[in-house]
């Protein structure tokens, strides 16, 4: 089913994103391998066998051996997923680059069979907060302005709400933080380029940045976010979302007032009125 086209301006430049991903280097994709570990850990806790999985990812070679029988799908605006074709859909490290994240989740939901599982791993709002702060302050000091350099990433609570908006049941959202160390700002920028995660914002500057901006950003970064070894610390936040396609077999919350025992009795304490 095709989603209606939106007239809203695109936050991300998809052709630029495709170019950036094409120059990614396999040894730099450690975030994707960390996401694989998170997915496998969560699937190990699900008491269900999946027979028709699909994985949405920009880097198929990282994920193709996680579930060898899975259909691998590119994270295009319109996902190549057939309705009700899968009992598991994994959206792997791509939702933070989606122009329409709710639309992506809705498409995944449509692809799920009843009681099918959607599992999403993406970068969250704490990612590269050190770099964002250092570059922002440096640019203001040097140029007197501020340009979009690092993509805005959703917070944990916001992403959890997207699952409900997409019509999924039993939504759960949690987070894992990874910390990497870099020699200097140039080393960090090189690593981001090798990950395919450099600036793909539609509103990004199309001309070279003044060297003074990066020099000042290096100084600010080193002053505020050093490691004990004198390197630069960078945070990457992985947010994990799970939601189920609604089905009558799933547990449902009890109606208010339907409890058969008092909480005070269960806790072995006395029940009293709150003061007015």
mmCIF file of C-alpha atoms in Angstrom:
data_model
loop_
_atom_site.group_PDB
_atom_site.id
_atom_site.type_symbol
_atom_site.label_atom_id
_atom_site.label_comp_id
_atom_site.label_asym_id
_atom_site.label_seq_id
_atom_site.Cartn_x
_atom_site.Cartn_y
_atom_site.Cartn_z
ATOM 1 C CA UNK A 1 0.000 0.000 0.000
ATOM 2 C CA UNK A 2 1.483 3.331 -1.023
ATOM 3 C CA UNK A 3 1.601 6.094 1.550
ATOM 4 C CA UNK A 4 0.285 9.505 0.506
ATOM 5 C CA UNK A 5 3.000 11.889 -0.598
ATOM 6 C CA UNK A 6 3.829 14.740 1.747
ATOM 7 C CA UNK A 7 4.369 18.327 0.662
ATOM 8 C CA UNK A 8 6.507 19.035 3.710
ATOM 9 C CA UNK A 9 10.167 19.908 2.984
ATOM 10 C CA UNK A 10 12.606 17.033 3.462
ATOM 11 C CA UNK A 11 14.878 17.314 6.469
ATOM 12 C CA UNK A 12 17.469 15.038 4.888
ATOM 13 C CA UNK A 13 19.060 15.059 1.440
ATOM 14 C CA UNK A 14 18.620 11.401 0.450
ATOM 15 C CA UNK A 15 20.965 11.481 -2.596
ATOM 16 C CA UNK A 16 23.698 12.929 -0.361
ATOM 17 C CA UNK A 17 23.017 10.264 2.258
ATOM 18 C CA UNK A 18 23.356 7.524 -0.377
ATOM 19 C CA UNK A 19 26.686 8.999 -1.517
ATOM 20 C CA UNK A 20 27.975 9.176 2.052
ATOM 21 C CA UNK A 21 26.997 5.577 2.747
ATOM 22 C CA UNK A 22 28.675 4.407 -0.476
ATOM 23 C CA UNK A 23 32.066 5.512 0.839
ATOM 24 C CA UNK A 24 31.624 3.841 4.242
ATOM 25 C CA UNK A 25 34.339 1.432 5.322
ATOM 26 C CA UNK A 26 33.465 -1.913 6.854
ATOM 27 C CA UNK A 27 35.905 -1.642 9.763
ATOM 28 C CA UNK A 28 34.240 1.611 10.882
ATOM 29 C CA UNK A 29 30.715 0.161 11.182
ATOM 30 C CA UNK A 30 31.102 -0.721 14.859
ATOM 31 C CA UNK A 31 27.771 0.910 15.722
ATOM 32 C CA UNK A 32 25.957 -1.497 13.402
ATOM 33 C CA UNK A 33 27.722 -4.450 15.008
ATOM 34 C CA UNK A 34 26.744 -3.138 18.434
ATOM 35 C CA UNK A 35 23.163 -2.906 17.136
ATOM 36 C CA UNK A 36 23.376 -6.548 15.995
ATOM 37 C CA UNK A 37 24.300 -7.527 19.556
ATOM 38 C CA UNK A 38 21.360 -5.530 20.940
ATOM 39 C CA UNK A 39 18.942 -7.193 18.514
ATOM 40 C CA UNK A 40 20.199 -10.691 19.240
ATOM 41 C CA UNK A 41 19.989 -10.047 22.983
ATOM 42 C CA UNK A 42 16.366 -8.919 22.730
ATOM 43 C CA UNK A 43 15.332 -11.748 20.430
ATOM 44 C CA UNK A 44 16.817 -14.242 22.876
ATOM 45 C CA UNK A 45 14.327 -13.017 25.479
ATOM 46 C CA UNK A 46 11.282 -13.457 23.220
ATOM 47 C CA UNK A 47 9.547 -16.805 23.676
ATOM 48 C CA UNK A 48 8.599 -17.147 20.038
ATOM 49 C CA UNK A 49 10.095 -18.643 16.891
ATOM 50 C CA UNK A 50 10.094 -16.348 13.858
ATOM 51 C CA UNK A 51 9.819 -17.951 10.438
ATOM 52 C CA UNK A 52 9.328 -14.973 8.090
ATOM 53 C CA UNK A 53 11.654 -12.119 9.166
ATOM 54 C CA UNK A 54 12.655 -8.978 7.289
ATOM 55 C CA UNK A 55 15.482 -6.540 8.023
ATOM 56 C CA UNK A 56 15.450 -2.903 6.897
ATOM 57 C CA UNK A 57 19.050 -1.701 6.656
ATOM 58 C CA UNK A 58 21.393 0.418 4.512
ATOM 59 C CA UNK A 59 24.233 -2.098 5.089
ATOM 60 C CA UNK A 60 22.982 -5.533 4.086
ATOM 61 C CA UNK A 61 26.331 -7.294 4.565
ATOM 62 C CA UNK A 62 26.326 -6.489 8.288
ATOM 63 C CA UNK A 63 22.879 -8.004 8.860
ATOM 64 C CA UNK A 64 22.540 -10.801 6.304
ATOM 65 C CA UNK A 65 23.989 -13.446 8.641
ATOM 66 C CA UNK A 66 21.983 -12.377 11.717
ATOM 67 C CA UNK A 67 18.887 -14.145 10.372
ATOM 68 C CA UNK A 68 19.987 -15.941 7.179
ATOM 69 C CA UNK A 69 16.391 -16.521 6.054
ATOM 70 C CA UNK A 70 15.449 -12.832 6.392
ATOM 71 C CA UNK A 71 14.434 -10.590 3.497
ATOM 72 C CA UNK A 72 16.885 -7.675 3.384
ATOM 73 C CA UNK A 73 15.225 -4.362 2.492
ATOM 74 C CA UNK A 74 16.769 -0.949 1.811
ATOM 75 C CA UNK A 75 15.579 1.936 4.009
ATOM 76 C CA UNK A 76 13.968 3.834 1.116
ATOM 77 C CA UNK A 77 11.109 6.252 1.768
ATOM 78 C CA UNK A 78 8.782 3.514 0.476
ATOM 79 C CA UNK A 79 9.862 0.184 1.942
ATOM 80 C CA UNK A 80 9.781 -2.923 -0.240
ATOM 81 C CA UNK A 81 7.665 -4.869 2.254
ATOM 82 C CA UNK A 82 4.505 -6.777 1.344
ATOM 83 C CA UNK A 83 1.470 -6.428 3.647
ATOM 84 C CA UNK A 84 1.237 -9.088 6.381
ATOM 85 C CA UNK A 85 4.201 -10.972 4.927
ATOM 86 C CA UNK A 86 6.402 -11.099 8.031
ATOM 87 C CA UNK A 87 6.218 -12.173 11.656
ATOM 88 C CA UNK A 88 9.339 -10.109 12.505
ATOM 89 C CA UNK A 89 10.597 -6.818 11.068
ATOM 90 C CA UNK A 90 13.912 -5.332 12.237
ATOM 91 C CA UNK A 91 14.518 -1.680 11.333
ATOM 92 C CA UNK A 92 18.266 -1.486 11.732
ATOM 93 C CA UNK A 93 20.203 1.755 12.291
ATOM 94 C CA UNK A 94 18.324 3.848 9.750
ATOM 95 C CA UNK A 95 15.337 5.505 11.447
ATOM 96 C CA UNK A 96 17.437 8.517 12.525
ATOM 97 C CA UNK A 97 17.906 9.341 8.813
ATOM 98 C CA UNK A 98 14.218 8.991 7.887
ATOM 99 C CA UNK A 99 12.354 12.059 6.631
ATOM 100 C CA UNK A 100 9.143 10.435 7.881
ATOM 101 C CA UNK A 101 9.949 8.153 10.842
ATOM 102 C CA UNK A 102 6.284 7.575 11.684
ATOM 103 C CA UNK A 103 5.672 6.563 8.067
ATOM 104 C CA UNK A 104 8.533 4.078 8.285
ATOM 105 C CA UNK A 105 7.019 2.495 11.403
ATOM 106 C CA UNK A 106 3.551 2.394 9.848
ATOM 107 C CA UNK A 107 4.940 0.588 6.798
ATOM 108 C CA UNK A 108 6.691 -1.909 9.070
ATOM 109 C CA UNK A 109 3.429 -2.411 10.986
ATOM 110 C CA UNK A 110 1.554 -3.089 7.743
ATOM 111 C CA UNK A 111 4.145 -5.705 6.839
ATOM 112 C CA UNK A 112 3.596 -7.593 10.095
ATOM 113 C CA UNK A 113 1.255 -10.499 10.597
ATOM 114 C CA UNK A 114 -1.000 -10.356 13.689
ATOM 115 C CA UNK A 115 1.154 -10.740 16.815
ATOM 116 C CA UNK A 116 4.251 -9.971 14.753
ATOM 117 C CA UNK A 117 7.190 -8.130 16.318
ATOM 118 C CA UNK A 118 8.788 -4.878 15.198
ATOM 119 C CA UNK A 119 12.273 -4.268 16.603
ATOM 120 C CA UNK A 120 13.973 -0.935 15.872
ATOM 121 C CA UNK A 121 17.531 0.164 16.678
ATOM 122 C CA UNK A 122 18.583 3.716 15.836
ATOM 123 C CA UNK A 123 20.749 6.551 17.107
ATOM 124 C CA UNK A 124 19.202 8.755 19.814
ATOM 125 C CA UNK A 125 19.423 12.335 20.978
ATOM 126 C CA UNK A 126 22.513 11.944 23.190
ATOM 127 C CA UNK A 127 24.589 10.902 20.183
ATOM 128 C CA UNK A 128 27.563 13.237 19.610
ATOM 129 C CA UNK A 129 26.234 15.822 22.060
ATOM 130 C CA UNK A 130 29.864 16.774 22.754
ATOM 131 C CA UNK A 131 30.568 17.508 19.085
ATOM 132 C CA UNK A 132 27.291 19.404 18.720
ATOM 133 C CA UNK A 133 28.147 21.656 21.671
ATOM 134 C CA UNK A 134 31.758 22.298 20.624
ATOM 135 C CA UNK A 135 30.983 23.057 16.976
ATOM 136 C CA UNK A 136 28.004 25.230 17.857
ATOM 137 C CA UNK A 137 29.909 27.384 20.321
ATOM 138 C CA UNK A 138 32.919 27.643 18.010
ATOM 139 C CA UNK A 139 30.856 28.739 15.015
ATOM 140 C CA UNK A 140 29.022 31.383 17.026
ATOM 141 C CA UNK A 141 32.306 32.775 18.344
ATOM 142 C CA UNK A 142 34.096 32.794 14.976
ATOM 143 C CA UNK A 143 31.321 33.645 12.497
ATOM 144 C CA UNK A 144 28.560 35.075 14.667
ATOM 145 C CA UNK A 145 26.070 32.538 13.292
ATOM 146 C CA UNK A 146 25.034 28.918 13.520
ATOM 147 C CA UNK A 147 24.495 26.417 10.694
ATOM 148 C CA UNK A 148 22.978 22.907 10.717
ATOM 149 C CA UNK A 149 25.817 20.426 11.094
ATOM 150 C CA UNK A 150 24.571 17.459 13.109
ATOM 151 C CA UNK A 151 21.195 15.874 12.439
ATOM 152 C CA UNK A 152 18.602 16.340 15.188
ATOM 153 C CA UNK A 153 17.911 12.961 16.768
ATOM 154 C CA UNK A 154 14.828 12.029 18.750
ATOM 155 C CA UNK A 155 14.838 11.442 22.488
ATOM 156 C CA UNK A 156 13.859 8.129 24.048
ATOM 157 C CA UNK A 157 10.394 9.308 25.156
ATOM 158 C CA UNK A 158 9.587 10.746 21.722
ATOM 159 C CA UNK A 159 10.542 7.551 19.916
ATOM 160 C CA UNK A 160 8.484 5.453 22.308
ATOM 161 C CA UNK A 161 5.470 7.603 21.431
ATOM 162 C CA UNK A 162 6.018 6.944 17.724
ATOM 163 C CA UNK A 163 5.320 3.246 18.254
ATOM 164 C CA UNK A 164 1.858 4.062 19.579
ATOM 165 C CA UNK A 165 1.221 6.517 16.747
ATOM 166 C CA UNK A 166 2.062 3.719 14.318
ATOM 167 C CA UNK A 167 -0.619 1.518 15.908
ATOM 168 C CA UNK A 168 1.683 -0.981 17.621
ATOM 169 C CA UNK A 169 0.797 -2.695 20.879
ATOM 170 C CA UNK A 170 2.883 -3.315 24.011
ATOM 171 C CA UNK A 171 5.473 -0.628 23.125
ATOM 172 C CA UNK A 172 8.819 -0.646 24.933
ATOM 173 C CA UNK A 173 11.720 1.793 24.487
ATOM 174 C CA UNK A 174 15.128 1.611 26.144
ATOM 175 C CA UNK A 175 18.607 2.908 25.543
ATOM 176 C CA UNK A 176 22.258 1.857 25.585
ATOM 177 C CA UNK A 177 25.173 4.294 25.515
ATOM 178 C CA UNK A 178 28.554 3.646 23.942
ATOM 179 C CA UNK A 179 31.606 5.856 24.416
ATOM 180 C CA UNK A 180 34.445 6.117 21.913
ATOM 181 C CA UNK A 181 37.749 7.963 22.230
ATOM 182 C CA UNK A 182 39.476 9.979 19.518
ATOM 183 C CA UNK A 183 42.890 11.609 19.176
ATOM 184 C CA UNK A 184 41.402 14.896 18.018
ATOM 185 C CA UNK A 185 38.499 16.424 16.108
ATOM 186 C CA UNK A 186 39.973 15.404 12.750
ATOM 187 C CA UNK A 187 40.087 11.787 13.888
ATOM 188 C CA UNK A 188 36.405 11.947 14.923
ATOM 189 C CA UNK A 189 35.363 13.536 11.630
ATOM 190 C CA UNK A 190 37.270 10.870 9.691
ATOM 191 C CA UNK A 191 35.521 8.128 11.649
ATOM 192 C CA UNK A 192 32.078 9.616 10.962
ATOM 193 C CA UNK A 193 32.911 9.770 7.264
ATOM 194 C CA UNK A 194 34.009 6.124 7.338
ATOM 195 C CA UNK A 195 30.687 5.221 9.022
ATOM 196 C CA UNK A 196 28.644 6.977 6.321
ATOM 197 C CA UNK A 197 27.157 9.177 9.063
ATOM 198 C CA UNK A 198 28.334 12.635 7.975
ATOM 199 C CA UNK A 199 26.064 15.641 7.493
ATOM 200 C CA UNK A 200 23.210 14.884 5.064
ATOM 201 C CA UNK A 201 20.850 17.636 6.171
ATOM 202 C CA UNK A 202 19.070 19.385 3.325
ATOM 203 C CA UNK A 203 19.839 22.740 4.923
ATOM 204 C CA UNK A 204 23.552 22.098 5.415
ATOM 205 C CA UNK A 205 26.107 24.646 4.219
ATOM 206 C CA UNK A 206 27.259 23.984 0.672
ATOM 207 C CA UNK A 207 30.620 25.741 1.071
ATOM 208 C CA UNK A 208 33.754 24.976 3.065
ATOM 209 C CA UNK A 209 33.869 25.865 6.762
ATOM 210 C CA UNK A 210 36.481 28.316 7.971
ATOM 211 C CA UNK A 211 39.506 26.601 9.502
ATOM 212 C CA UNK A 212 39.205 28.853 12.556
ATOM 213 C CA UNK A 213 35.859 27.215 13.386
ATOM 214 C CA UNK A 214 37.400 23.741 13.592
ATOM 215 C CA UNK A 215 40.454 25.018 15.464
ATOM 216 C CA UNK A 216 38.255 26.677 18.081
ATOM 217 C CA UNK A 217 35.959 23.616 18.244
ATOM 218 C CA UNK A 218 38.980 21.401 18.919
ATOM 219 C CA UNK A 219 39.975 23.633 21.832
ATOM 220 C CA UNK A 220 36.435 23.712 23.294
ATOM 221 C CA UNK A 221 36.043 19.961 22.901
ATOM 222 C CA UNK A 222 39.384 19.242 24.594
ATOM 223 C CA UNK A 223 38.563 21.614 27.464
ATOM 224 C CA UNK A 224 35.093 20.221 28.207
ATOM 225 C CA UNK A 225 35.069 16.555 27.109
ATOM 226 C CA UNK A 226 38.551 15.093 27.663
ATOM 227 C CA UNK A 227 39.391 11.545 28.703
ATOM 228 C CA UNK A 228 41.986 10.875 31.444
ATOM 229 C CA UNK A 229 44.433 10.066 28.636
ATOM 230 C CA UNK A 230 43.960 13.495 27.053
ATOM 231 C CA UNK A 231 41.840 12.257 24.139
ATOM 232 C CA UNK A 232 38.323 13.323 23.132
ATOM 233 C CA UNK A 233 35.284 11.437 24.412
ATOM 234 C CA UNK A 234 32.294 10.914 22.086
ATOM 235 C CA UNK A 235 28.916 9.460 23.055
ATOM 236 C CA UNK A 236 26.772 7.277 20.810
ATOM 237 C CA UNK A 237 23.273 6.458 22.071
ATOM 238 C CA UNK A 238 21.539 3.382 20.690
ATOM 239 C CA UNK A 239 17.779 3.456 21.216
ATOM 240 C CA UNK A 240 15.933 0.145 20.992
ATOM 241 C CA UNK A 241 12.180 0.029 20.320
ATOM 242 C CA UNK A 242 9.897 -2.984 20.352
ATOM 243 C CA UNK A 243 6.216 -3.154 19.509
ATOM 244 C CA UNK A 244 3.782 -5.858 18.470
ATOM 245 C CA UNK A 245 1.134 -5.983 15.793
ATOM 246 C CA UNK A 246 -2.147 -6.152 17.771
ATOM 247 C CA UNK A 247 -3.757 -9.561 18.206
ATOM 248 C CA UNK A 248 -6.502 -10.957 20.431
ATOM 249 C CA UNK A 249 -4.050 -13.419 21.995
ATOM 250 C CA UNK A 250 -1.961 -10.630 23.561
ATOM 251 C CA UNK A 251 -2.222 -9.644 27.205
ATOM 252 C CA UNK A 252 -4.344 -6.584 27.866
ATOM 253 C CA UNK A 253 -4.335 -4.235 30.872
ATOM 254 C CA UNK A 254 -7.086 -4.745 33.444
ATOM 255 C CA UNK A 255 -9.832 -2.173 33.790
ATOM 256 C CA UNK A 256 -9.396 0.317 36.660
ATOM 257 C CA UNK A 257 -11.098 -0.964 39.808
ATOM 258 C CA UNK A 258 -11.052 -4.615 38.718
ATOM 259 C CA UNK A 259 -8.368 -5.749 41.199
ATOM 260 C CA UNK A 260 -9.327 -8.681 43.436
ATOM 261 C CA UNK A 261 -7.028 -7.722 46.353
ATOM 262 C CA UNK A 262 -5.837 -4.521 47.986
ATOM 263 C CA UNK A 263 -2.260 -3.361 47.440
ATOM 264 C CA UNK A 264 -1.837 -2.809 51.193
ATOM 265 C CA UNK A 265 -2.598 -6.484 51.832
ATOM 266 C CA UNK A 266 -0.047 -7.601 49.264
ATOM 267 C CA UNK A 267 2.605 -5.359 50.840
ATOM 268 C CA UNK A 268 1.679 -6.341 54.383
ATOM 269 C CA UNK A 269 1.062 -2.772 55.502
ATOM 270 C CA UNK A 270 -1.802 -0.624 56.722
ATOM 271 C CA UNK A 271 -3.923 1.408 54.348
ATOM 272 C CA UNK A 272 -4.624 5.054 55.262
ATOM 273 C CA UNK A 273 -6.056 8.187 53.731
ATOM 274 C CA UNK A 274 -3.839 10.881 52.286
ATOM 275 C CA UNK A 275 -3.995 14.254 54.070
ATOM 276 C CA UNK A 276 -6.198 16.885 52.457
#
